[in-house]
Tab-separated table of C-alpha atoms (C1' of nucleotides) in Angstrom:
chain	number	residue	atom	x	y	z
A	1	MET	CA	-36.678	-18.140	139.401
A	2	GLU	CA	-37.265	-17.601	143.074
A	3	GLY	CA	-34.643	-17.448	145.670
A	4	PRO	CA	-34.348	-20.994	146.595
A	5	SER	CA	-33.415	-22.318	143.363
A	6	ILE	CA	-30.164	-19.373	142.634
A	7	VAL	CA	-29.119	-20.685	146.001
A	8	ILE	CA	-29.250	-24.123	144.550
A	9	ALA	CA	-26.985	-22.381	141.264
A	10	THR	CA	-24.376	-20.784	143.501
A	11	GLU	CA	-23.778	-24.476	144.942
A	12	GLU	CA	-23.335	-25.717	141.594
A	13	LEU	CA	-21.155	-23.193	139.749
A	14	ALA	CA	-19.039	-23.175	143.174
A	15	ALA	CA	-17.279	-26.191	141.600
A	16	PHE	CA	-15.604	-24.016	139.199
A	17	TYR	CA	-14.481	-21.396	142.046
A	18	ASN	CA	-10.348	-21.086	141.840
A	19	HIS	CA	-10.682	-22.033	137.918
A	20	LYS	CA	-9.860	-19.639	134.405
A	21	ILE	CA	-12.142	-18.409	132.501
A	22	GLU	CA	-10.842	-20.324	128.686
A	23	LYS	CA	-13.391	-18.835	126.502
A	24	ALA	CA	-16.275	-16.187	126.773
A	25	SER	CA	-19.160	-15.055	124.966
A	26	GLY	CA	-22.407	-14.232	123.771
A	27	SER	CA	-25.551	-11.846	123.204
A	28	ALA	CA	-25.008	-10.210	125.963
A	29	LYS	CA	-23.157	-6.894	125.127
A	30	PHE	CA	-20.009	-7.529	127.000
A	31	ASP	CA	-16.358	-7.145	125.505
A	32	TRP	CA	-15.651	-10.914	125.996
A	33	SER	CA	-12.046	-10.427	125.500
A	34	GLN	CA	-11.689	-8.879	129.054
A	35	PHE	CA	-13.205	-12.278	130.786
A	36	LYS	CA	-9.872	-14.613	129.177
A	37	GLY	CA	-8.069	-15.755	132.609
A	38	GLN	CA	-10.208	-14.423	134.965
A	39	LYS	CA	-10.692	-16.371	137.793
A	40	LEU	CA	-14.236	-17.238	139.286
A	41	VAL	CA	-13.857	-16.584	143.125
A	42	ILE	CA	-16.832	-15.861	144.343
A	43	THR	CA	-20.397	-17.446	143.781
A	44	ALA	CA	-23.051	-15.688	145.844
A	45	SER	CA	-26.967	-14.743	146.104
A	46	TRP	CA	-29.443	-12.113	146.722
A	47	GLY	CA	-32.965	-13.071	146.384
A	48	LYS	CA	-33.649	-13.657	143.081
A	49	HIS	CA	-29.695	-12.247	141.929
A	50	LEU	CA	-27.144	-14.558	141.189
A	51	ILE	CA	-23.389	-13.066	141.706
A	52	LEU	CA	-20.335	-14.183	139.943
A	53	SER	CA	-17.165	-12.748	141.508
A	54	PHE	CA	-14.132	-13.047	139.366
A	55	SER	CA	-10.301	-11.461	139.440
A	56	HIS	CA	-11.798	-8.121	137.833
A	57	LEU	CA	-15.026	-8.066	137.047
A	58	THR	CA	-18.735	-8.901	139.208
A	59	LEU	CA	-21.458	-10.625	137.096
A	60	ARG	CA	-25.224	-9.922	138.793
A	61	ILE	CA	-27.407	-12.513	136.727
A	62	HIS	CA	-31.575	-12.299	137.393
A	63	PHE	CA	-33.200	-15.694	135.412
A	64	LEU	CA	-36.380	-13.302	135.797
A	65	MET	CA	-39.265	-15.572	134.735
A	66	PHE	CA	-37.966	-17.271	131.767
A	67	GLY	CA	-34.554	-18.151	132.463
A	68	SER	CA	-32.525	-20.813	132.934
A	69	TYR	CA	-28.194	-22.260	133.383
A	70	ARG	CA	-27.213	-25.439	131.833
A	71	ILE	CA	-23.270	-26.979	132.673
A	72	ASP	CA	-22.651	-28.985	129.050
A	73	ASN	CA	-25.466	-30.194	127.630
A	74	PRO	CA	-26.976	-26.833	125.866
A	75	ARG	CA	-30.248	-25.873	124.559
A	76	ASP	CA	-30.459	-26.847	120.551
A	77	ASN	CA	-30.797	-23.552	118.611
A	78	ARG	CA	-30.879	-21.214	121.583
A	79	ILE	CA	-27.840	-18.060	121.645
A	80	PRO	CA	-26.613	-17.756	125.502
A	81	LYS	CA	-27.171	-14.715	126.035
A	82	MET	CA	-23.076	-15.366	127.868
A	83	GLN	CA	-20.783	-18.282	127.422
A	84	LEU	CA	-17.995	-19.669	130.095
A	85	SER	CA	-15.732	-22.356	129.388
A	86	ILE	CA	-13.872	-23.060	132.666
A	87	ASN	CA	-12.072	-25.929	133.225
A	88	GLY	CA	-13.212	-27.985	130.980
A	89	HIS	CA	-16.816	-27.500	130.641
A	90	GLU	CA	-18.856	-25.045	129.182
A	91	LEU	CA	-20.843	-22.993	131.237
A	92	TYR	CA	-24.197	-22.095	129.280
A	93	PHE	CA	-26.565	-18.527	130.576
A	94	TYR	CA	-30.139	-18.145	128.680
A	95	SER	CA	-33.053	-15.566	128.750
A	96	CYS	CA	-31.312	-13.797	131.392
A	97	ALA	CA	-30.623	-10.314	132.377
A	98	ILE	CA	-26.779	-9.636	133.312
A	99	LYS	CA	-25.434	-6.878	134.975
A	100	GLN	CA	-21.567	-5.775	136.036
A	101	ILE	CA	-21.415	-5.102	139.752
A	102	GLU	CA	-19.280	-3.553	141.640
A	103	ASP	CA	-16.994	-6.240	143.118
A	104	ASP	CA	-18.041	-4.916	146.676
A	105	PHE	CA	-21.165	-6.111	146.241
A	106	GLY	CA	-21.927	-6.722	149.883
A	107	ASP	CA	-22.465	-2.391	150.031
A	108	LEU	CA	-24.996	-2.980	147.467
A	109	TYR	CA	-26.909	-5.763	149.417
A	110	ASP	CA	-29.197	-6.102	152.286
A	111	PHE	CA	-28.589	-10.018	153.107
A	112	THR	CA	-30.683	-9.575	156.291
A	113	ILE	CA	-33.633	-9.942	154.476
A	114	ASP	CA	-32.717	-12.327	151.971
A	115	THR	CA	-35.364	-14.958	152.263
A	116	MET	CA	-32.440	-16.942	152.129
A	117	SER	CA	-29.542	-16.043	153.585
A	118	PRO	CA	-27.942	-16.694	157.091
A	119	LEU	CA	-28.127	-13.217	157.931
A	120	TRP	CA	-31.875	-13.367	157.504
A	121	GLY	CA	-33.145	-11.702	160.699
A	122	GLY	CA	-36.614	-11.536	159.924
A	123	ALA	CA	-37.563	-8.544	162.619
A	124	GLU	CA	-36.521	-5.709	159.622
A	125	ALA	CA	-39.403	-8.137	157.890
A	126	LYS	CA	-41.599	-7.685	160.399
A	127	LYS	CA	-40.955	-3.611	160.646
A	128	SER	CA	-41.618	-3.831	156.867
A	129	VAL	CA	-44.457	-5.015	156.533
A	130	MET	CA	-45.762	-3.220	159.460
A	131	LYS	CA	-45.449	-0.269	157.836
A	132	LYS	CA	-47.610	-1.274	154.626
A	133	GLN	CA	-50.564	-1.237	156.379
A	134	ASN	CA	-52.538	-0.053	153.781
A	135	ALA	CA	-50.695	-3.057	151.356
A	136	TYR	CA	-53.007	-6.488	150.536
A	137	VAL	CA	-50.938	-9.450	151.676
A	138	CYS	CA	-49.765	-10.752	148.024
A	139	ASP	CA	-48.280	-7.946	147.499
A	140	VAL	CA	-45.943	-7.534	150.343
A	141	LEU	CA	-44.818	-11.419	149.594
A	142	MET	CA	-43.619	-10.414	146.832
A	143	ASP	CA	-42.002	-7.177	147.229
A	144	GLN	CA	-38.620	-7.436	146.832
A	145	GLU	CA	-37.973	-4.883	149.635
A	146	ILE	CA	-39.498	-6.404	152.244
A	147	PHE	CA	-39.024	-10.716	150.790
A	148	ALA	CA	-36.270	-10.932	148.894
A	149	GLY	CA	-36.226	-14.204	146.662
A	150	VAL	CA	-39.558	-15.053	146.481
A	151	GLY	CA	-41.811	-15.445	144.131
A	152	ASN	CA	-45.876	-16.317	142.988
A	153	ILE	CA	-44.457	-19.580	143.697
A	154	ILE	CA	-43.515	-19.228	147.140
A	155	LYS	CA	-45.944	-16.287	147.936
A	156	ASN	CA	-48.742	-19.024	146.766
A	157	GLU	CA	-48.521	-21.859	149.187
A	158	VAL	CA	-47.393	-19.462	151.987
A	159	LEU	CA	-50.563	-18.036	152.122
A	160	TYR	CA	-52.361	-21.466	151.748
A	161	ILE	CA	-50.100	-22.750	154.092
A	162	LEU	CA	-51.380	-19.372	155.965
A	163	LYS	CA	-55.300	-20.371	156.139
A	164	MET	CA	-54.870	-16.001	154.751
A	165	HIS	CA	-56.442	-14.472	151.498
A	166	PRO	CA	-54.384	-12.789	149.270
A	167	GLU	CA	-55.776	-9.633	149.074
A	168	ARG	CA	-56.235	-9.018	153.622
A	169	LYS	CA	-55.072	-5.909	153.743
A	170	ILE	CA	-52.205	-6.058	156.675
A	171	SER	CA	-53.767	-3.039	158.193
A	172	GLU	CA	-56.475	-5.998	159.395
A	173	LEU	CA	-53.498	-8.495	160.836
A	174	SER	CA	-52.810	-8.786	164.184
A	175	SER	CA	-48.932	-7.768	165.191
A	176	ILE	CA	-49.004	-11.641	166.103
A	177	GLU	CA	-50.477	-12.786	162.131
A	178	VAL	CA	-47.502	-10.453	160.611
A	179	ALA	CA	-44.923	-12.199	162.986
A	180	ARG	CA	-46.254	-15.903	162.150
A	181	LEU	CA	-46.283	-14.952	158.319
A	182	VAL	CA	-42.356	-13.796	158.372
A	183	LYS	CA	-41.865	-16.908	160.584
A	184	VAL	CA	-44.122	-18.912	157.869
A	185	THR	CA	-42.490	-17.687	154.819
A	186	ARG	CA	-39.146	-18.318	155.888
A	187	ASP	CA	-39.156	-21.928	156.428
A	188	TYR	CA	-40.851	-22.145	153.432
A	189	CYS	CA	-38.052	-20.602	151.370
A	190	LEU	CA	-35.985	-23.123	153.306
A	191	GLN	CA	-38.168	-26.245	152.405
A	192	PHE	CA	-38.938	-25.332	149.064
A	193	TYR	CA	-34.601	-25.049	148.636
A	194	GLU	CA	-34.769	-29.285	149.999
A	195	TRP	CA	-37.776	-30.122	147.927
A	196	LYS	CA	-36.163	-28.447	144.887
A	197	VAL	CA	-32.606	-30.205	145.565
A	198	SER	CA	-34.572	-33.855	145.845
A	199	ASN	CA	-36.760	-33.568	142.464
A	200	VAL	CA	-39.594	-33.329	144.936
A	201	LEU	CA	-40.356	-29.830	144.570
A	202	LYS	CA	-43.860	-30.098	142.249
A	203	ARG	CA	-45.385	-32.932	143.450
A	204	ASN	CA	-45.417	-30.848	146.601
A	205	TRP	CA	-47.401	-27.589	145.701
A	206	LYS	CA	-50.066	-28.031	147.432
A	207	ILE	CA	-52.221	-25.260	145.430
A	208	PHE	CA	-49.804	-23.593	142.992
A	209	ARG	CA	-51.094	-25.233	140.200
A	210	LYS	CA	-53.813	-27.526	141.410
A	211	LYS	CA	-57.250	-28.081	140.347
A	212	THR	CA	-59.075	-28.282	143.180
A	213	CYS	CA	-58.154	-27.860	147.395
A	214	PRO	CA	-56.630	-30.667	149.222
A	215	VAL	CA	-58.024	-30.294	152.232
A	216	CYS	CA	-62.209	-29.821	151.161
A	217	GLN	CA	-62.011	-30.333	147.393
A	218	THR	CA	-63.005	-26.982	147.003
A	219	LYS	CA	-61.810	-25.437	143.046
A	220	VAL	CA	-58.367	-23.234	143.535
A	221	THR	CA	-59.862	-20.106	142.430
A	222	LYS	CA	-57.182	-18.125	139.752
A	223	ILE	CA	-57.374	-14.578	139.285
A	224	PRO	CA	-55.095	-11.091	139.458
A	225	THR	CA	-54.610	-10.259	142.679
A	226	GLY	CA	-53.598	-6.779	144.767
A	227	LYS	CA	-52.146	-3.786	143.520
A	228	LEU	CA	-49.567	-5.808	141.263
A	229	GLN	CA	-51.928	-8.232	139.976
A	230	ARG	CA	-50.200	-11.292	139.474
A	231	ILE	CA	-51.926	-13.851	139.827
A	232	SER	CA	-53.083	-15.795	143.039
A	233	HIS	CA	-54.590	-19.668	143.508
A	234	TYR	CA	-55.922	-19.832	146.162
A	235	CYS	CA	-59.357	-22.278	148.541
A	236	GLU	CA	-61.606	-19.326	148.534
A	237	LYS	CA	-63.210	-21.989	150.936
A	238	CYS	CA	-59.957	-22.525	153.325
A	239	GLN	CA	-58.890	-18.913	152.826
A	240	SER	CA	-61.172	-16.659	153.950
A	241	LEU	CA	-60.772	-12.744	153.929
B	1	DC	C1'	-51.616	-25.930	120.343
B	2	DG	C1'	-52.960	-21.674	121.970
B	3	DT	C1'	-52.419	-19.071	126.187
B	4	DT	C1'	-50.105	-18.532	130.407
B	5	DT	C1'	-46.671	-17.554	133.248
B	6	DT	C1'	-41.267	-18.988	139.215
B	7	DG	C1'	-40.621	-11.233	136.483
B	8	DT	C1'	-38.127	-6.818	136.621
B	9	DT	C1'	-36.634	-2.158	134.154
B	10	DT	C1'	-37.363	1.220	130.926
B	11	DC	C1'	-40.263	4.958	129.125
B	12	DA	C1'	-44.064	7.928	127.760
B	13	DG	C1'	-47.059	10.517	129.164
B	14	DA	C1'	-49.946	12.437	133.812
C	1	DG	C1'	-40.261	14.109	141.207
C	2	DT	C1'	-43.583	10.511	141.233
C	3	DC	C1'	-46.731	7.427	140.156
C	4	DT	C1'	-49.335	4.728	136.404
C	5	DG	C1'	-49.421	1.689	132.561
C	6	DA	C1'	-48.378	-0.666	129.126
C	7	DA	C1'	-44.071	-2.357	126.350
C	8	DA	C1'	-40.078	-5.470	126.004
C	9	DC	C1'	-38.025	-9.149	126.982
C	10	DA	C1'	-38.436	-14.664	126.189
C	11	DA	C1'	-40.189	-20.011	126.160
C	12	DA	C1'	-41.718	-24.095	128.785
C	13	DA	C1'	-45.801	-26.011	131.046
C	14	DC	C1'	-49.868	-26.963	131.341
DNA sequence: CGTTTTGTTTCAGA
DNA sequence: GTCTGAAACAAAAC
């Protein structure tokens, strides 16, 4: 799950603000008895981290590749990592990593590098990218310490918009190209959010999971790229080195 | 129906 | 210490 989806989760869960947990359970290793009676006071996100702050404890949830959550409507035959009864509803969290973090989580995170945050600057990202002269652009986009919240879908779509090959070296880019990379990434994250809220995200993918390039009809290349060796989807013709 | 993949942490070994 | 690669986790979508 990428950054924009986590923001949507925080918004959905905000409906439970100031309500007490009536019951908590799950396969994650917690003493669930301590959750009872605690109020949900804050939902927040940083990159791909979903933060749930209760009266006396704060959790950080990461959905990794396959995680999901449901409000009521549980999945059949799946044991949730965490299940909360709150305000007459059941919240289920599946196949995610849940960790307790300090309540004062503001100190743990730099929100200026969260691509979905109102505090996103862009200047920080540009500076960090320029420091990675020897890295490939596909790896830099996935770097959570530079573009927190960007995942493989956003990476591929951004590179397609930029008409940039995934294995372009940062050292080959001009300062203007780096500035454009940073701007397009931020804008696409916000666009991803809008499309997802409207349920039209997948139909707006231009290159990710496409068979051919929508511009030139060339067959989309799908191969592992960069140091990270994550699959890139790109058009050999439109995205030249 | 078998393969792929919206991701990260951990740990052994170099 | 620091880097690297493999393993672990886990399930919908193609």
